[in-house]
Each structure stands twice: as structure tokens, then as C-alpha cells.
Amino acid sequence: MARLSDVIEALLKEMIDENQGSVEITRGELAEQLNCVPSQITYVLSTRFTNGQGYLVESRRGGGGWIRIHKLVTTDTASQYVMHALNTMGDELTQHQAYVFLRNFVDYQVIEESMAKIMQAAVSDHSLQLIEGPIKDKVRMQILKQMILQHSM
Amino acid sequence: MARLSDVIEALLKEMIDENQGSVEITRGELAEQLNCVPSQITYVLSTRFTNGQGYLVESRRGGGGWIRIHKLVTTDTASQYVMHALNTMGDELTQHQAYVFLRNFVDYQVIEESMAKIMQAAVSDHSLQLIEGPIKDKVRMQILKQMILQHSM
DNA sequence: AAAAATAAATGTCAAAGAAAGTCAAAAAGT
DNA sequence: ACTTTTTGACTTTCTTTGACATTTATTTTT
């Protein structure tokens, strides 16, 4: 029979993958579902979800407490994602498309929230209001590309 | 299941944001609305609206008493200075002027080096190469202003 | 008009409740 | 034998609740 710890590990990793790289649980509930003592969860977290293994675990005690597990994005995958994104971008970008891109970058931890906001401001319609017609979306793309390139240097 | 404290915190912050950074409540009424004991409000105020977290709480007891919460505005004099400079600089900006500005921002510790590089990329001639003639420097100014504005929020 | 009583607010503090954390002993693998 | 896993008692942290205290405003009494 499979080890309990392995079952818990597999379950958590499945939950994480189904949830964009992070998950929130309450230790007690999960323990109950799996029919084990709560500290077993702690054990699994400390042996299979360490920092060195690419995970970050936060928690909070007390009423309504929780445990969150984040899968860290390695710079390798991040830069791969950026490369792919840049290549599929084409040479035009609407304001909305830019927002979607930036949102994804944040989700994939390529850039931080605060950085995304600055970039969003830079490529907003408001910033580019003086530009006429079809050139606007091309300039927008140029700006975003330059910023992203700069960022990954 | 969301914590009651979190619900109260979120509600208060929403009220504050909708009301130019401050709000006045009566503890009893709010407690009644939220179906909790009044001291729960006190607890939330003492754990989530501390001075260190950027809030100031005043109160008064007795008939007609109240509790006021103010969100403290960080008076970043350097940032203010820079905004003033931006505003008095007219509506055009060359690439070189932009670089000088950004270097000053970093020196005044208004923004960090990495942020400055992103901004520099955004307003570089390379980003804006598709824009014709005199409009280019106006667009550059717009972009920089929007980014700085966003940054100081 | 002054004093006293009453009502209407917030403040305090400690106990109870609800989570996660720790650690060492026992059990199970290797 | 040695290492890893499982278990459970105990600890720590955070939240919720309620009784009681204090402060301020209003009303009543003298």
C-alpha cells in the first residue's frame, strides 16, 4: 500500500497544478478527509514542499487559519514563457490585449504586481492618446516589448 | 470560510476608499449590521488599522460617540517635488531629458533602479520610433507622467 | 441654575474557541 | 541498525465573545 505521505504529496501537487500554481487548505480539514492526524500534513509539507524543492509555504494560526502552498516559478520557465509570449505577439497590441498579457505575466510570476501597474500605465490609451489611428497599437507593442526585454536582462 | 475579522476589515477599507481616505462609524451600529459583538470591531481596529499599517484611529465615547478612521497619506516630499517638476516642465520631453529625469528620480529615491530602467525603456526613442515629428516628445511626456502618477499611488 | 440621575456611546480585559506548530515516542521500511 | 513515517500530547497564535468599566450627552430633580 502506498505511503500516506506520498498520497498527501500527490494530492497537494494535483491541487496546485489545477489551481495556477498555488493552493490554500486548512490543515485540520485535509487531515480529516485523509483520515490522518493533522501533524502528518505538517510532516509532508516539511519534507516535500521545501524551498529547495521549489515551494513556498505560508500559514496562519487561530480561527479561520490556513496553509497556503505556492509553487515557485523558476527563472528558466519564466524566461521561456516570456520568449514564447514575445514571439507570438505580432506587432500590434490593443489596450485590452496588453492588460491580458500583463495579467498573465503577473500570474506566471514573470513580473510583480507593482511593475505590471507601471507597464499598464505606460501602454494605456491615456498615455497614447495623441497618436493617430493604426500606428497607436504598433507603438504600444513596441513599448511593451522594450519594457519586457529590459526587464528580463 | 472567511473570517469575520477579514470581512470587517474589507468593509471598512472599502468605505474608506469610497470616502476620500477616511470614514466615521459608530461601533454599535456597525456591530449590529454585521451581527457581531461591538468589541469585535475594536479588535479589528487594533490588529488591522494600526499606525504602523498606515492608519489613524480617533474615537469619542458617550452619547453621539463615534470612531473615525483615517488612512494616512505618506507625504513623500521627494515624490511631490518630482511631480511638481514634471508639471512645470510643459508637455514635451526629449529622450535625453527623460533620462536625466529618471536618474534624478533614482537619486531622490523616488523610484528604484530596476523601475527606472523599465521606464527608460518605455520612453526610449526605440520604443517611439514610429511616431512622427513633434508629437513624439509629447507622447513621451504623457507616458512618463502616467507611469510616475501610477507609481505614487 | 446646579446637581443628580439616566442614557448612550466606546474601552478593557480575560476566558473560551479555533486553528496551526512542535517534538518525541512508536511503528514501519530499507 | 538506520532512516523515514505515523501518531498524539502539548504549545503557541489568532479570533470571538461577553461582562464590566469609563466617558460624554441628555434629562430630571431640587
mmCIF file of C-alpha atoms (C1' of nucleotides) in Angstrom:
data_model
loop_
_atom_site.group_PDB
_atom_site.id
_atom_site.type_symbol
_atom_site.label_atom_id
_atom_site.label_comp_id
_atom_site.label_asym_id
_atom_site.label_seq_id
_atom_site.Cartn_x
_atom_site.Cartn_y
_atom_site.Cartn_z
ATOM 1 C CA MET A 1 0.000 0.000 0.000
ATOM 2 C CA ALA A 2 1.212 3.441 -0.903
ATOM 3 C CA ARG A 3 2.597 5.525 1.871
ATOM 4 C CA LEU A 4 0.251 8.030 3.368
ATOM 5 C CA SER A 5 2.771 10.798 2.914
ATOM 6 C CA ASP A 6 3.019 10.014 -0.770
ATOM 7 C CA VAL A 7 -0.739 10.151 -1.141
ATOM 8 C CA ILE A 8 -0.870 13.532 0.550
ATOM 9 C CA GLU A 9 2.003 14.817 -1.531
ATOM 10 C CA ALA A 10 0.361 13.693 -4.765
ATOM 11 C CA LEU A 11 -2.979 15.149 -3.793
ATOM 12 C CA LEU A 12 -1.494 18.518 -2.915
ATOM 13 C CA LYS A 13 0.526 18.696 -6.113
ATOM 14 C CA GLU A 14 -2.533 17.862 -8.128
ATOM 15 C CA MET A 15 -4.485 20.608 -6.398
ATOM 16 C CA ILE A 16 -1.653 23.036 -7.021
ATOM 17 C CA ASP A 17 -1.452 22.246 -10.711
ATOM 18 C CA GLU A 18 -5.175 22.602 -11.116
ATOM 19 C CA ASN A 19 -5.031 25.978 -9.474
ATOM 20 C CA GLN A 20 -2.383 28.034 -11.281
ATOM 21 C CA GLY A 21 0.447 27.016 -9.047
ATOM 22 C CA SER A 22 -0.926 27.555 -5.586
ATOM 23 C CA VAL A 23 -3.452 26.184 -3.154
ATOM 24 C CA GLU A 24 -4.978 27.038 0.181
ATOM 25 C CA ILE A 25 -6.058 24.407 2.652
ATOM 26 C CA THR A 26 -6.903 24.109 6.289
ATOM 27 C CA ARG A 27 -4.748 21.506 7.899
ATOM 28 C CA GLY A 28 -7.500 20.075 10.039
ATOM 29 C CA GLU A 29 -9.956 19.577 7.186
ATOM 30 C CA LEU A 30 -7.453 17.954 4.913
ATOM 31 C CA ALA A 31 -6.371 15.665 7.720
ATOM 32 C CA GLU A 32 -9.960 14.695 8.302
ATOM 33 C CA GLN A 33 -10.560 13.965 4.620
ATOM 34 C CA LEU A 34 -7.490 11.763 4.564
ATOM 35 C CA ASN A 35 -8.159 10.181 7.877
ATOM 36 C CA CYS A 36 -4.885 11.135 9.454
ATOM 37 C CA VAL A 37 -3.615 13.294 12.245
ATOM 38 C CA PRO A 38 -3.043 16.950 11.412
ATOM 39 C CA SER A 39 0.637 16.841 12.130
ATOM 40 C CA GLN A 40 1.008 14.376 9.278
ATOM 41 C CA ILE A 41 0.224 17.216 6.913
ATOM 42 C CA THR A 42 2.897 19.267 8.574
ATOM 43 C CA TYR A 43 5.333 16.444 8.075
ATOM 44 C CA VAL A 44 4.594 16.202 4.381
ATOM 45 C CA LEU A 45 4.953 19.932 3.965
ATOM 46 C CA SER A 46 8.287 19.966 5.701
ATOM 47 C CA THR A 47 9.712 17.051 3.729
ATOM 48 C CA ARG A 48 8.189 17.505 0.266
ATOM 49 C CA PHE A 49 7.383 21.162 -0.146
ATOM 50 C CA THR A 50 10.557 22.820 0.956
ATOM 51 C CA ASN A 51 12.024 25.930 -0.517
ATOM 52 C CA GLY A 52 14.791 23.951 -2.123
ATOM 53 C CA GLN A 53 12.169 21.838 -3.845
ATOM 54 C CA GLY A 54 10.610 24.914 -5.348
ATOM 55 C CA TYR A 55 7.742 25.585 -2.998
ATOM 56 C CA LEU A 56 6.821 28.320 -0.610
ATOM 57 C CA VAL A 57 4.524 27.608 2.306
ATOM 58 C CA GLU A 58 2.733 30.273 4.303
ATOM 59 C CA SER A 59 0.336 29.740 7.150
ATOM 60 C CA ARG A 60 -1.723 31.394 9.778
ATOM 61 C CA ARG A 61 -2.965 30.039 13.081
ATOM 62 C CA GLY A 62 -6.098 30.771 15.000
ATOM 63 C CA GLY A 63 -9.733 30.864 13.995
ATOM 64 C CA GLY A 64 -10.082 30.792 10.226
ATOM 65 C CA GLY A 65 -6.435 29.845 9.898
ATOM 66 C CA TRP A 66 -4.999 28.312 6.733
ATOM 67 C CA ILE A 67 -1.979 26.947 4.975
ATOM 68 C CA ARG A 68 -1.039 28.183 1.501
ATOM 69 C CA ILE A 69 1.383 26.454 -0.784
ATOM 70 C CA HIS A 70 2.913 28.212 -3.768
ATOM 71 C CA LYS A 71 4.870 26.550 -6.468
ATOM 72 C CA LEU A 72 7.747 28.855 -7.288
ATOM 73 C CA VAL A 73 8.339 29.659 -10.901
ATOM 74 C CA THR A 74 11.943 29.114 -11.817
ATOM 75 C CA THR A 75 13.603 31.836 -13.825
ATOM 76 C CA ASP A 76 14.069 29.254 -16.522
ATOM 77 C CA THR A 77 10.401 28.620 -17.088
ATOM 78 C CA ALA A 78 9.662 32.291 -16.628
ATOM 79 C CA SER A 79 12.059 33.356 -19.351
ATOM 80 C CA GLN A 80 10.790 30.559 -21.580
ATOM 81 C CA TYR A 81 7.318 31.889 -21.129
ATOM 82 C CA VAL A 82 8.433 35.407 -21.928
ATOM 83 C CA MET A 83 10.224 34.307 -25.069
ATOM 84 C CA HIS A 84 7.186 32.438 -26.237
ATOM 85 C CA ALA A 85 4.957 35.373 -25.466
ATOM 86 C CA LEU A 86 7.183 37.833 -27.274
ATOM 87 C CA ASN A 87 7.376 35.646 -30.335
ATOM 88 C CA THR A 88 3.651 35.150 -30.629
ATOM 89 C CA MET A 89 2.905 38.800 -30.005
ATOM 90 C CA GLY A 90 2.999 40.069 -33.578
ATOM 91 C CA ASP A 91 3.444 43.796 -33.999
ATOM 92 C CA GLU A 92 0.165 45.275 -32.835
ATOM 93 C CA LEU A 93 -1.476 45.381 -29.461
ATOM 94 C CA THR A 94 -4.706 46.891 -28.211
ATOM 95 C CA GLN A 95 -5.002 48.253 -24.715
ATOM 96 C CA HIS A 96 -7.087 45.295 -23.718
ATOM 97 C CA GLN A 97 -4.661 42.768 -25.144
ATOM 98 C CA ALA A 98 -1.862 44.476 -23.257
ATOM 99 C CA TYR A 99 -3.753 44.175 -19.995
ATOM 100 C CA VAL A 100 -4.310 40.475 -20.598
ATOM 101 C CA PHE A 101 -0.632 39.940 -21.299
ATOM 102 C CA LEU A 102 0.417 41.785 -18.200
ATOM 103 C CA ARG A 103 -2.068 39.895 -16.084
ATOM 104 C CA ASN A 104 -0.573 36.652 -17.352
ATOM 105 C CA PHE A 105 2.938 37.824 -16.651
ATOM 106 C CA VAL A 106 1.920 38.508 -13.084
ATOM 107 C CA ASP A 107 0.178 35.143 -12.744
ATOM 108 C CA TYR A 108 3.247 33.380 -14.045
ATOM 109 C CA GLN A 109 5.403 35.458 -11.740
ATOM 110 C CA VAL A 110 7.404 36.940 -14.567
ATOM 111 C CA ILE A 111 6.837 40.411 -13.164
ATOM 112 C CA GLU A 112 5.491 41.784 -9.940
ATOM 113 C CA GLU A 113 2.183 43.472 -9.450
ATOM 114 C CA SER A 114 3.690 46.921 -8.982
ATOM 115 C CA MET A 115 5.747 46.556 -12.127
ATOM 116 C CA ALA A 116 2.678 45.466 -14.049
ATOM 117 C CA LYS A 117 0.856 48.589 -12.997
ATOM 118 C CA ILE A 118 3.639 50.806 -14.239
ATOM 119 C CA MET A 119 3.709 48.985 -17.548
ATOM 120 C CA GLN A 120 -0.037 49.188 -17.799
ATOM 121 C CA ALA A 121 0.147 52.927 -17.284
ATOM 122 C CA ALA A 122 2.795 53.227 -19.968
ATOM 123 C CA VAL A 123 0.728 51.480 -22.636
ATOM 124 C CA SER A 124 -2.674 52.808 -21.630
ATOM 125 C CA ASP A 125 -4.837 54.598 -24.148
ATOM 126 C CA HIS A 126 -4.479 57.632 -21.983
ATOM 127 C CA SER A 127 -0.722 57.710 -22.437
ATOM 128 C CA LEU A 128 -1.031 57.233 -26.171
ATOM 129 C CA GLN A 129 -3.995 59.460 -26.862
ATOM 130 C CA LEU A 130 -2.073 61.799 -29.129
ATOM 131 C CA ILE A 131 -1.193 59.077 -31.600
ATOM 132 C CA GLU A 132 -3.397 58.755 -34.664
ATOM 133 C CA GLY A 133 -5.087 55.634 -35.952
ATOM 134 C CA PRO A 134 -3.385 52.316 -36.622
ATOM 135 C CA ILE A 135 0.063 53.416 -35.527
ATOM 136 C CA LYS A 136 -1.094 53.577 -31.941
ATOM 137 C CA ASP A 137 -1.308 49.833 -31.476
ATOM 138 C CA LYS A 138 2.081 49.365 -33.098
ATOM 139 C CA VAL A 139 3.705 51.863 -30.786
ATOM 140 C CA ARG A 140 2.020 50.175 -27.871
ATOM 141 C CA MET A 141 3.556 46.890 -28.879
ATOM 142 C CA GLN A 142 6.985 48.464 -29.232
ATOM 143 C CA ILE A 143 6.799 49.982 -25.784
ATOM 144 C CA LEU A 144 5.682 46.791 -24.126
ATOM 145 C CA LYS A 145 8.322 44.738 -25.880
ATOM 146 C CA GLN A 146 11.065 47.137 -24.903
ATOM 147 C CA MET A 147 9.950 47.086 -21.297
ATOM 148 C CA ILE A 148 9.711 43.319 -21.143
ATOM 149 C CA LEU A 149 13.075 42.913 -22.826
ATOM 150 C CA GLN A 150 14.639 45.366 -20.433
ATOM 151 C CA HIS A 151 13.068 43.578 -17.525
ATOM 152 C CA SER A 152 14.487 40.197 -18.447
ATOM 153 C CA MET A 153 18.038 41.481 -18.705
ATOM 154 C CA MET B 1 -14.852 30.281 5.248
ATOM 155 C CA ALA B 2 -13.931 33.891 5.568
ATOM 156 C CA ARG B 3 -13.038 35.199 8.960
ATOM 157 C CA LEU B 4 -15.365 37.710 10.469
ATOM 158 C CA SER B 5 -12.413 39.974 11.149
ATOM 159 C CA ASP B 6 -11.458 39.855 7.498
ATOM 160 C CA VAL B 7 -14.968 40.781 6.445
ATOM 161 C CA ILE B 8 -14.972 43.753 8.771
ATOM 162 C CA GLU B 9 -11.531 44.810 7.624
ATOM 163 C CA ALA B 10 -12.536 44.638 3.965
ATOM 164 C CA LEU B 11 -15.752 46.539 4.562
ATOM 165 C CA LEU B 12 -14.005 49.329 6.420
ATOM 166 C CA LYS B 13 -11.291 49.672 3.810
ATOM 167 C CA GLU B 14 -13.895 49.834 1.089
ATOM 168 C CA MET B 15 -15.746 52.542 2.960
ATOM 169 C CA ILE B 16 -12.504 54.437 3.448
ATOM 170 C CA ASP B 17 -11.578 54.269 -0.217
ATOM 171 C CA GLU B 18 -15.034 55.388 -1.252
ATOM 172 C CA ASN B 19 -14.784 58.331 1.080
ATOM 173 C CA GLN B 20 -11.526 60.048 0.262
ATOM 174 C CA GLY B 21 -9.422 58.220 2.762
ATOM 175 C CA SER B 22 -11.434 58.371 5.951
ATOM 176 C CA VAL B 23 -14.640 57.142 7.477
ATOM 177 C CA GLU B 24 -16.751 57.667 10.557
ATOM 178 C CA ILE B 25 -18.776 54.918 12.134
ATOM 179 C CA THR B 26 -20.491 54.153 15.370
ATOM 180 C CA ARG B 27 -19.200 50.935 16.752
ATOM 181 C CA GLY B 28 -22.560 49.691 17.932
ATOM 182 C CA GLU B 29 -24.339 50.208 14.636
ATOM 183 C CA LEU B 30 -21.645 48.548 12.593
ATOM 184 C CA ALA B 31 -21.593 45.631 15.006
ATOM 185 C CA GLU B 32 -25.347 45.284 14.660
ATOM 186 C CA GLN B 33 -25.173 45.351 10.866
ATOM 187 C CA LEU B 34 -22.539 42.639 10.940
ATOM 188 C CA ASN B 35 -24.186 40.631 13.643
ATOM 189 C CA CYS B 36 -21.251 40.650 15.994
ATOM 190 C CA VAL B 37 -20.331 41.983 19.388
ATOM 191 C CA PRO B 38 -19.041 45.547 19.453
ATOM 192 C CA SER B 39 -15.689 44.602 20.850
ATOM 193 C CA GLN B 40 -15.050 42.655 17.663
ATOM 194 C CA ILE B 41 -14.843 45.977 15.869
ATOM 195 C CA THR B 42 -12.342 47.146 18.426
ATOM 196 C CA TYR B 43 -10.308 44.016 17.832
ATOM 197 C CA VAL B 44 -10.203 44.590 14.091
ATOM 198 C CA LEU B 45 -9.179 48.186 14.566
ATOM 199 C CA SER B 46 -6.360 47.225 16.877
ATOM 200 C CA THR B 47 -4.999 44.497 14.655
ATOM 201 C CA ARG B 48 -5.589 45.854 11.147
ATOM 202 C CA PHE B 49 -5.684 49.601 11.378
ATOM 203 C CA THR B 50 -2.621 50.350 13.402
ATOM 204 C CA ASN B 51 -0.374 53.309 12.953
ATOM 205 C CA GLY B 52 2.317 51.097 11.531
ATOM 206 C CA GLN B 53 -0.141 49.940 8.909
ATOM 207 C CA GLY B 54 -0.794 53.488 7.831
ATOM 208 C CA TYR B 55 -3.994 54.301 9.661
ATOM 209 C CA LEU B 56 -5.006 56.685 12.390
ATOM 210 C CA VAL B 57 -7.996 55.931 14.575
ATOM 211 C CA GLU B 58 -9.764 58.502 16.721
ATOM 212 C CA SER B 59 -12.832 57.974 18.830
ATOM 213 C CA ARG B 60 -15.166 59.514 21.290
ATOM 214 C CA ARG B 61 -17.338 57.839 23.891
ATOM 215 C CA GLY B 62 -20.686 58.779 25.295
ATOM 216 C CA GLY B 63 -23.886 59.865 23.606
ATOM 217 C CA GLY B 64 -23.293 60.653 19.968
ATOM 218 C CA GLY B 65 -19.895 58.997 20.153
ATOM 219 C CA TRP B 66 -18.055 57.795 17.070
ATOM 220 C CA ILE B 67 -14.990 56.166 15.681
ATOM 221 C CA ARG B 68 -13.096 57.774 12.828
ATOM 222 C CA ILE B 69 -10.501 56.030 10.746
ATOM 223 C CA HIS B 70 -8.055 57.947 8.580
ATOM 224 C CA LYS B 71 -5.790 56.466 6.023
ATOM 225 C CA LEU B 72 -2.501 58.275 6.414
ATOM 226 C CA VAL B 73 -1.097 59.867 3.322
ATOM 227 C CA THR B 74 2.594 59.288 3.040
ATOM 228 C CA THR B 75 3.988 62.722 2.396
ATOM 229 C CA ASP B 76 6.845 61.698 0.247
ATOM 230 C CA THR B 77 8.388 65.100 -0.278
ATOM 231 C CA ALA B 78 10.751 63.821 -2.907
ATOM 232 C CA SER B 79 7.905 62.397 -4.929
ATOM 233 C CA GLN B 80 5.979 65.628 -4.554
ATOM 234 C CA TYR B 81 8.963 67.580 -5.713
ATOM 235 C CA VAL B 82 9.310 65.448 -8.774
ATOM 236 C CA MET B 83 5.654 65.737 -9.643
ATOM 237 C CA HIS B 84 5.930 69.466 -9.339
ATOM 238 C CA ALA B 85 8.912 69.446 -11.620
ATOM 239 C CA LEU B 86 7.043 67.322 -14.138
ATOM 240 C CA ASN B 87 4.098 69.665 -14.129
ATOM 241 C CA THR B 88 6.159 72.778 -14.596
ATOM 242 C CA MET B 89 8.123 71.278 -17.393
ATOM 243 C CA GLY B 90 5.489 71.708 -20.034
ATOM 244 C CA ASP B 91 4.214 68.910 -22.212
ATOM 245 C CA GLU B 92 7.229 67.814 -24.181
ATOM 246 C CA LEU B 93 10.173 65.664 -23.279
ATOM 247 C CA THR B 94 13.149 64.523 -25.292
ATOM 248 C CA GLN B 95 14.766 61.183 -24.708
ATOM 249 C CA HIS B 96 17.732 62.840 -23.096
ATOM 250 C CA GLN B 97 15.589 64.936 -20.776
ATOM 251 C CA ALA B 98 13.729 61.814 -19.794
ATOM 252 C CA TYR B 99 16.944 60.034 -18.896
ATOM 253 C CA VAL B 100 18.067 62.964 -16.768
ATOM 254 C CA PHE B 101 14.736 62.962 -15.009
ATOM 255 C CA LEU B 102 14.841 59.275 -14.317
ATOM 256 C CA ARG B 103 18.338 59.471 -12.961
ATOM 257 C CA ASN B 104 17.172 62.188 -10.604
ATOM 258 C CA PHE B 105 14.202 60.096 -9.522
ATOM 259 C CA VAL B 106 16.573 57.334 -8.578
ATOM 260 C CA ASP B 107 18.888 59.729 -6.761
ATOM 261 C CA TYR B 108 15.969 61.159 -4.826
ATOM 262 C CA GLN B 109 14.898 57.599 -4.068
ATOM 263 C CA VAL B 110 11.515 58.137 -5.615
ATOM 264 C CA ILE B 111 11.887 55.002 -7.683
ATOM 265 C CA GLU B 112 14.253 52.085 -7.711
ATOM 266 C CA GLU B 113 16.913 51.396 -10.247
ATOM 267 C CA SER B 114 15.052 48.499 -11.819
ATOM 268 C CA MET B 115 11.918 50.584 -12.144
ATOM 269 C CA ALA B 116 13.891 53.379 -13.730
ATOM 270 C CA LYS B 117 15.227 51.046 -16.363
ATOM 271 C CA ILE B 118 11.753 49.888 -17.277
ATOM 272 C CA MET B 119 10.573 53.474 -17.546
ATOM 273 C CA GLN B 120 13.588 54.370 -19.596
ATOM 274 C CA ALA B 121 12.794 51.549 -21.981
ATOM 275 C CA ALA B 122 9.207 52.737 -22.253
ATOM 276 C CA VAL B 123 10.128 56.280 -23.250
ATOM 277 C CA SER B 124 13.170 55.452 -25.340
ATOM 278 C CA ASP B 125 13.401 56.629 -28.940
ATOM 279 C CA HIS B 126 13.426 53.000 -29.891
ATOM 280 C CA SER B 127 10.000 52.439 -28.377
ATOM 281 C CA LEU B 128 8.612 55.543 -30.015
ATOM 282 C CA GLN B 129 10.315 55.332 -33.396
ATOM 283 C CA LEU B 130 7.067 55.003 -35.327
ATOM 284 C CA ILE B 131 5.782 58.349 -34.148
ATOM 285 C CA GLU B 132 6.284 61.315 -36.462
ATOM 286 C CA GLY B 133 7.937 64.593 -35.614
ATOM 287 C CA PRO B 134 6.867 66.843 -32.742
ATOM 288 C CA ILE B 135 4.184 64.546 -31.405
ATOM 289 C CA LYS B 136 6.812 62.080 -30.271
ATOM 290 C CA ASP B 137 8.065 64.217 -27.409
ATOM 291 C CA LYS B 138 4.538 64.925 -26.287
ATOM 292 C CA VAL B 139 3.677 61.266 -26.182
ATOM 293 C CA ARG B 140 6.881 60.631 -24.265
ATOM 294 C CA MET B 141 5.856 63.130 -21.646
ATOM 295 C CA GLN B 142 2.404 61.590 -21.373
ATOM 296 C CA ILE B 143 3.827 58.147 -20.856
ATOM 297 C CA LEU B 144 6.284 59.256 -18.226
ATOM 298 C CA LYS B 145 3.645 61.212 -16.364
ATOM 299 C CA GLN B 146 1.248 58.315 -16.343
ATOM 300 C CA MET B 147 3.906 55.988 -15.035
ATOM 301 C CA ILE B 148 5.003 58.339 -12.303
ATOM 302 C CA LEU B 149 1.407 59.006 -11.335
ATOM 303 C CA GLN B 150 0.710 55.299 -11.156
ATOM 304 C CA HIS B 151 3.829 54.764 -9.145
ATOM 305 C CA SER B 152 2.882 57.277 -6.475
ATOM 306 C CA MET B 153 -0.476 55.660 -5.827
ATOM 307 C "C1'" DA C 1 -29.004 77.151 37.913
ATOM 308 C "C1'" DA C 2 -26.872 73.387 39.805
ATOM 309 C "C1'" DA C 3 -26.840 68.773 40.900
ATOM 310 C "C1'" DA C 4 -28.153 64.244 40.228
ATOM 311 C "C1'" DA C 5 -29.753 60.590 37.622
ATOM 312 C "C1'" DT C 6 -30.115 58.297 33.344
ATOM 313 C "C1'" DA C 7 -28.917 57.003 28.755
ATOM 314 C "C1'" DA C 8 -25.713 56.295 25.104
ATOM 315 C "C1'" DA C 9 -21.633 55.561 23.472
ATOM 316 C "C1'" DT C 10 -16.659 53.487 23.378
ATOM 317 C "C1'" DG C 11 -12.735 50.965 26.185
ATOM 318 C "C1'" DT C 12 -10.711 46.958 28.565
ATOM 319 C "C1'" DC C 13 -9.716 42.555 29.667
ATOM 320 C "C1'" DA C 14 -9.972 37.826 30.348
ATOM 321 C "C1'" DA C 15 -11.948 33.446 29.102
ATOM 322 C "C1'" DA C 16 -13.303 30.320 25.564
ATOM 323 C "C1'" DG C 17 -12.717 28.656 20.912
ATOM 324 C "C1'" DA C 18 -10.299 27.588 16.651
ATOM 325 C "C1'" DA C 19 -6.803 26.958 14.087
ATOM 326 C "C1'" DA C 20 -1.601 25.613 13.085
ATOM 327 C "C1'" DG C 21 3.249 24.335 15.269
ATOM 328 C "C1'" DT C 22 6.438 21.312 17.910
ATOM 329 C "C1'" DC C 23 8.539 17.412 19.420
ATOM 330 C "C1'" DA C 24 9.424 12.965 20.890
ATOM 331 C "C1'" DA C 25 7.992 8.233 21.037
ATOM 332 C "C1'" DA C 26 6.345 4.351 18.469
ATOM 333 C "C1'" DA C 27 5.934 1.985 14.101
ATOM 334 C "C1'" DA C 28 7.281 0.733 9.648
ATOM 335 C "C1'" DG C 29 10.503 0.422 5.843
ATOM 336 C "C1'" DT C 30 15.247 -0.479 3.947
ATOM 337 C "C1'" DA D 1 20.998 -0.869 12.579
ATOM 338 C "C1'" DC D 2 19.295 3.041 10.483
ATOM 339 C "C1'" DT D 3 16.114 6.086 8.339
ATOM 340 C "C1'" DT D 4 11.603 7.558 7.353
ATOM 341 C "C1'" DT D 5 6.839 7.754 8.603
ATOM 342 C "C1'" DT D 6 2.988 7.881 11.745
ATOM 343 C "C1'" DT D 7 0.780 9.311 15.904
ATOM 344 C "C1'" DG D 8 -0.636 12.119 19.684
ATOM 345 C "C1'" DA D 9 0.006 15.120 23.588
ATOM 346 C "C1'" DC D 10 1.115 19.640 24.381
ATOM 347 C "C1'" DT D 11 2.153 24.659 22.874
ATOM 348 C "C1'" DT D 12 1.504 28.914 20.520
ATOM 349 C "C1'" DT D 13 -1.067 32.141 17.886
ATOM 350 C "C1'" DC D 14 -5.138 34.397 16.458
ATOM 351 C "C1'" DT D 15 -10.234 35.151 16.815
ATOM 352 C "C1'" DT D 16 -14.643 35.551 19.059
ATOM 353 C "C1'" DT D 17 -17.498 36.638 22.871
ATOM 354 C "C1'" DG D 18 -19.260 38.855 26.916
ATOM 355 C "C1'" DA D 19 -19.147 41.100 31.331
ATOM 356 C "C1'" DC D 20 -17.837 45.199 33.301
ATOM 357 C "C1'" DA D 21 -15.681 49.997 33.304
ATOM 358 C "C1'" DT D 22 -15.350 54.657 31.679
ATOM 359 C "C1'" DT D 23 -16.661 58.758 29.282
ATOM 360 C "C1'" DT D 24 -19.946 62.045 27.377
ATOM 361 C "C1'" DA D 25 -24.576 63.832 26.490
ATOM 362 C "C1'" DT D 26 -29.200 64.457 27.942
ATOM 363 C "C1'" DT D 27 -32.927 64.625 31.083
ATOM 364 C "C1'" DT D 28 -34.870 65.131 35.548
ATOM 365 C "C1'" DT D 29 -34.950 66.799 40.097
ATOM 366 C "C1'" DT D 30 -34.087 70.127 43.695
#
